[in-house]
PDB file of C-alpha atoms and ligand atoms in Angstrom:
ATOM      1  CA  UNK A  30      10.879 -34.651   2.992  1.00  0.00           C
ATOM      2  CA  UNK A  31       8.446 -32.563   0.930  1.00  0.00           C
ATOM      3  CA  UNK A  32       8.518 -33.053  -2.860  1.00  0.00           C
ATOM      4  CA  UNK A  33       9.562 -30.087  -5.089  1.00  0.00           C
ATOM      5  CA  UNK A  34       5.920 -29.326  -5.697  1.00  0.00           C
ATOM      6  CA  UNK A  35       5.079 -29.435  -1.997  1.00  0.00           C
ATOM      7  CA  UNK A  36       8.054 -27.154  -1.407  1.00  0.00           C
ATOM      8  CA  UNK A  37       6.661 -24.590  -3.837  1.00  0.00           C
ATOM      9  CA  UNK A  38       3.339 -24.577  -1.995  1.00  0.00           C
ATOM     10  CA  UNK A  39       4.896 -24.392   1.459  1.00  0.00           C
ATOM     11  CA  UNK A  40       7.173 -21.569   0.334  1.00  0.00           C
ATOM     12  CA  UNK A  41       4.260 -19.637  -1.152  1.00  0.00           C
ATOM     13  CA  UNK A  42       1.970 -20.241   1.850  1.00  0.00           C
ATOM     14  CA  UNK A  43       4.666 -19.241   4.322  1.00  0.00           C
ATOM     15  CA  UNK A  44       5.314 -16.040   2.380  1.00  0.00           C
ATOM     16  CA  UNK A  45       1.637 -15.129   2.116  1.00  0.00           C
ATOM     17  CA  UNK A  46       1.054 -15.643   5.836  1.00  0.00           C
ATOM     18  CA  UNK A  47       4.220 -13.714   6.619  1.00  0.00           C
ATOM     19  CA  UNK A  48       3.180 -10.782   4.434  1.00  0.00           C
ATOM     20  CA  UNK A  49      -0.620 -10.716   4.772  1.00  0.00           C
ATOM     21  CA  UNK A  50      -1.366 -12.770   7.855  1.00  0.00           C
ATOM     22  CA  UNK A  51      -3.340 -15.376   5.924  1.00  0.00           C
ATOM     23  CA  UNK A  52      -3.119 -17.535   2.808  1.00  0.00           C
ATOM     24  CA  UNK A  53      -6.211 -17.952   0.643  1.00  0.00           C
ATOM     25  CA  UNK A  54      -6.574 -20.612  -2.030  1.00  0.00           C
ATOM     26  CA  UNK A  55      -7.016 -17.915  -4.699  1.00  0.00           C
ATOM     27  CA  UNK A  56      -3.781 -16.160  -3.703  1.00  0.00           C
ATOM     28  CA  UNK A  57      -1.833 -19.408  -3.622  1.00  0.00           C
ATOM     29  CA  UNK A  58      -3.202 -20.351  -7.056  1.00  0.00           C
ATOM     30  CA  UNK A  59      -2.290 -16.967  -8.513  1.00  0.00           C
ATOM     31  CA  UNK A  60       1.241 -17.002  -7.089  1.00  0.00           C
ATOM     32  CA  UNK A  61       1.975 -20.472  -8.412  1.00  0.00           C
ATOM     33  CA  UNK A  62       0.037 -20.039 -11.663  1.00  0.00           C
ATOM     34  CA  UNK A  63      -2.052 -23.148 -11.057  1.00  0.00           C
ATOM     35  CA  UNK A  64      -5.777 -23.903 -10.951  1.00  0.00           C
ATOM     36  CA  UNK A  65      -7.503 -23.433  -7.568  1.00  0.00           C
ATOM     37  CA  UNK A  66      -8.612 -27.083  -7.631  1.00  0.00           C
ATOM     38  CA  UNK A  67      -4.949 -28.153  -7.690  1.00  0.00           C
ATOM     39  CA  UNK A  68      -4.351 -25.921  -4.679  1.00  0.00           C
ATOM     40  CA  UNK A  69      -7.178 -27.566  -2.755  1.00  0.00           C
ATOM     41  CA  UNK A  70      -5.821 -30.993  -3.578  1.00  0.00           C
ATOM     42  CA  UNK A  71      -2.305 -30.081  -2.446  1.00  0.00           C
ATOM     43  CA  UNK A  72      -3.586 -28.429   0.720  1.00  0.00           C
ATOM     44  CA  UNK A  73      -5.302 -31.681   1.628  1.00  0.00           C
ATOM     45  CA  UNK A  74      -2.060 -33.551   1.095  1.00  0.00           C
ATOM     46  CA  UNK A  75      -0.082 -31.035   3.170  1.00  0.00           C
ATOM     47  CA  UNK A  76      -2.704 -31.319   5.885  1.00  0.00           C
ATOM     48  CA  UNK A  77      -2.462 -35.105   5.842  1.00  0.00           C
ATOM     49  CA  UNK A  78       1.342 -34.912   6.097  1.00  0.00           C
ATOM     50  CA  UNK A  79       1.037 -32.562   9.059  1.00  0.00           C
ATOM     51  CA  UNK A  80       2.475 -29.403   7.444  1.00  0.00           C
ATOM     52  CA  UNK A  81      -0.702 -27.432   7.969  1.00  0.00           C
ATOM     53  CA  UNK A  82      -4.222 -27.574   9.316  1.00  0.00           C
ATOM     54  CA  UNK A  83      -6.982 -26.765   6.886  1.00  0.00           C
ATOM     55  CA  UNK A  84     -10.473 -25.868   7.968  1.00  0.00           C
ATOM     56  CA  UNK A  85     -12.866 -25.087   5.205  1.00  0.00           C
ATOM     57  CA  UNK A  86     -14.295 -21.897   6.670  1.00  0.00           C
ATOM     58  CA  UNK A  87     -11.381 -20.709   8.753  1.00  0.00           C
ATOM     59  CA  UNK A  88      -8.636 -21.130   6.201  1.00  0.00           C
ATOM     60  CA  UNK A  89      -5.289 -22.697   6.878  1.00  0.00           C
ATOM     61  CA  UNK A  90      -2.614 -22.470   9.518  1.00  0.00           C
ATOM     62  CA  UNK A  91       0.870 -23.910   9.319  1.00  0.00           C
ATOM     63  CA  UNK A  92       1.856 -26.423  11.989  1.00  0.00           C
ATOM     64  CA  UNK A  93       5.218 -25.911  13.731  1.00  0.00           C
ATOM     65  CA  UNK A  94       6.727 -28.357  11.217  1.00  0.00           C
ATOM     66  CA  UNK A  95       5.143 -26.443   8.309  1.00  0.00           C
ATOM     67  CA  UNK A  96       6.423 -23.144   9.680  1.00  0.00           C
ATOM     68  CA  UNK A  97       9.933 -24.437  10.202  1.00  0.00           C
ATOM     69  CA  UNK A  98      10.166 -25.866   6.705  1.00  0.00           C
ATOM     70  CA  UNK A  99       8.378 -22.915   5.099  1.00  0.00           C
ATOM     71  CA  UNK A 100      10.852 -20.515   6.642  1.00  0.00           C
ATOM     72  CA  UNK A 101      13.762 -22.644   5.501  1.00  0.00           C
ATOM     73  CA  UNK A 102      12.424 -22.635   1.935  1.00  0.00           C
ATOM     74  CA  UNK A 103      11.908 -18.869   1.884  1.00  0.00           C
ATOM     75  CA  UNK A 104      15.408 -18.329   3.304  1.00  0.00           C
ATOM     76  CA  UNK A 105      16.909 -20.682   0.740  1.00  0.00           C
ATOM     77  CA  UNK A 106      15.144 -18.811  -2.055  1.00  0.00           C
ATOM     78  CA  UNK A 107      16.560 -15.511  -0.787  1.00  0.00           C
ATOM     79  CA  UNK A 108      20.101 -16.876  -0.529  1.00  0.00           C
ATOM     80  CA  UNK A 109      19.941 -18.138  -4.113  1.00  0.00           C
ATOM     81  CA  UNK A 110      18.588 -14.800  -5.385  1.00  0.00           C
ATOM     82  CA  UNK A 111      21.448 -13.059  -3.658  1.00  0.00           C
ATOM     83  CA  UNK A 112      23.937 -15.490  -5.174  1.00  0.00           C
ATOM     84  CA  UNK A 113      22.692 -15.092  -8.752  1.00  0.00           C
ATOM     85  CA  UNK A 114      22.556 -11.340  -8.385  1.00  0.00           C
ATOM     86  CA  UNK A 115      26.093 -11.317  -6.980  1.00  0.00           C
ATOM     87  CA  UNK A 116      27.547 -13.244  -9.909  1.00  0.00           C
ATOM     88  CA  UNK A 117      25.931 -10.809 -12.326  1.00  0.00           C
ATOM     89  CA  UNK A 118      22.737 -12.535 -13.516  1.00  0.00           C
ATOM     90  CA  UNK A 119      20.286  -9.974 -14.925  1.00  0.00           C
ATOM     91  CA  UNK A 120      17.539  -9.177 -12.440  1.00  0.00           C
ATOM     92  CA  UNK A 121      14.796 -10.155 -14.889  1.00  0.00           C
ATOM     93  CA  UNK A 122      16.071 -13.743 -14.945  1.00  0.00           C
ATOM     94  CA  UNK A 123      16.701 -14.235 -11.264  1.00  0.00           C
ATOM     95  CA  UNK A 124      13.289 -15.176  -9.860  1.00  0.00           C
ATOM     96  CA  UNK A 125      12.490 -17.789 -12.490  1.00  0.00           C
ATOM     97  CA  UNK A 126      15.967 -19.305 -12.342  1.00  0.00           C
ATOM     98  CA  UNK A 127      15.837 -19.620  -8.569  1.00  0.00           C
ATOM     99  CA  UNK A 128      12.419 -21.276  -8.804  1.00  0.00           C
ATOM    100  CA  UNK A 129      13.998 -23.752 -11.210  1.00  0.00           C
ATOM    101  CA  UNK A 130      17.082 -24.705  -9.222  1.00  0.00           C
ATOM    102  CA  UNK A 131      16.066 -24.270  -5.585  1.00  0.00           C
ATOM    103  CA  UNK A 132      14.650 -27.777  -5.144  1.00  0.00           C
ATOM    104  CA  UNK A 133      17.660 -29.537  -6.569  1.00  0.00           C
ATOM    105  CA  UNK A 134      20.620 -28.377  -4.500  1.00  0.00           C
ATOM    106  CA  UNK A 135      22.183 -30.419  -1.719  1.00  0.00           C
ATOM    107  CA  UNK A 136      22.763 -28.990   1.720  1.00  0.00           C
ATOM    108  CA  UNK A 137      26.463 -29.057   0.800  1.00  0.00           C
ATOM    109  CA  UNK A 138      25.936 -26.802  -2.237  1.00  0.00           C
ATOM    110  CA  UNK A 139      23.778 -24.427  -0.216  1.00  0.00           C
ATOM    111  CA  UNK A 140      26.447 -24.128   2.457  1.00  0.00           C
ATOM    112  CA  UNK A 141      29.161 -23.481  -0.128  1.00  0.00           C
ATOM    113  CA  UNK A 142      27.012 -20.787  -1.749  1.00  0.00           C
ATOM    114  CA  UNK A 143      26.434 -19.179   1.629  1.00  0.00           C
ATOM    115  CA  UNK A 144      30.159 -19.173   2.340  1.00  0.00           C
ATOM    116  CA  UNK A 145      30.773 -17.628  -1.089  1.00  0.00           C
ATOM    117  CA  UNK A 146      28.224 -14.859  -0.428  1.00  0.00           C
ATOM    118  CA  UNK A 147      29.787 -14.169   2.957  1.00  0.00           C
ATOM    119  CA  UNK A 148      33.278 -14.088   1.471  1.00  0.00           C
ATOM    120  CA  UNK A 149      32.199 -11.682  -1.262  1.00  0.00           C
ATOM    121  CA  UNK A 150      30.221  -9.489   1.131  1.00  0.00           C
ATOM    122  CA  UNK A 151      33.149  -8.989   3.442  1.00  0.00           C
ATOM    123  CA  UNK A 152      35.078  -7.427   0.562  1.00  0.00           C
ATOM    124  CA  UNK A 153      32.704  -5.549  -1.723  1.00  0.00           C
ATOM    125  CA  UNK A 154      35.607  -4.779  -4.056  1.00  0.00           C
ATOM    126  CA  UNK A 155      35.507  -8.456  -5.068  1.00  0.00           C
ATOM    127  CA  UNK A 156      31.972  -7.972  -6.367  1.00  0.00           C
ATOM    128  CA  UNK A 157      33.167  -4.993  -8.393  1.00  0.00           C
ATOM    129  CA  UNK A 158      36.176  -6.923  -9.721  1.00  0.00           C
ATOM    130  CA  UNK A 159      33.961  -9.768 -10.844  1.00  0.00           C
ATOM    131  CA  UNK A 160      31.634  -7.325 -12.589  1.00  0.00           C
ATOM    132  CA  UNK A 161      34.550  -5.633 -14.354  1.00  0.00           C
ATOM    133  CA  UNK A 162      36.017  -8.997 -15.374  1.00  0.00           C
ATOM    134  CA  UNK A 163      32.703 -10.138 -16.811  1.00  0.00           C
ATOM    135  CA  UNK A 164      32.439  -6.924 -18.813  1.00  0.00           C
ATOM    136  CA  UNK A 165      35.932  -7.463 -20.179  1.00  0.00           C
ATOM    137  CA  UNK A 166      34.978 -10.897 -21.488  1.00  0.00           C
ATOM    138  CA  UNK A 167      31.755  -9.749 -23.069  1.00  0.00           C
ATOM    139  CA  UNK A 168      31.884  -8.475 -26.641  1.00  0.00           C
ATOM    140  CA  UNK A 169      30.930  -4.828 -27.078  1.00  0.00           C
ATOM    141  CA  UNK A 170      27.226  -4.336 -27.673  1.00  0.00           C
TER     142      UNK A 170
HETATM  143 CO1   CO B  14      11.193 -20.221  -4.480  1.00  0.00          CO
END
């Protein structure tokens, strides 16, 4: 199992490769707000643990295991964004909050959240009801 920090890197690398076709150290560092030397160190660890193959002049490629886990992490992130948005969290808070909680949920919690999203999506009026209810509880601005 990758550590939370390894998960952040795998998620970022998977996304970069998905969007741009490659993942450079500088782009990974920028996305995670870390120093490039930390990226290099982590890439070596991910290489050693068989998540990716790193060649100094050719860049990095994810192994099948790295791809599988990277995709799972990106999907999980998206599900959690959807969930927070659905329960009315302001969009400006969503990304950071998901980054904070995504490593700490059990498979059980993830499945329950997915069922909740599905249940809400099948009846969009439920989303509206929840929104209206939340507004009722909030004091007037
Ligand atoms: Co994330």
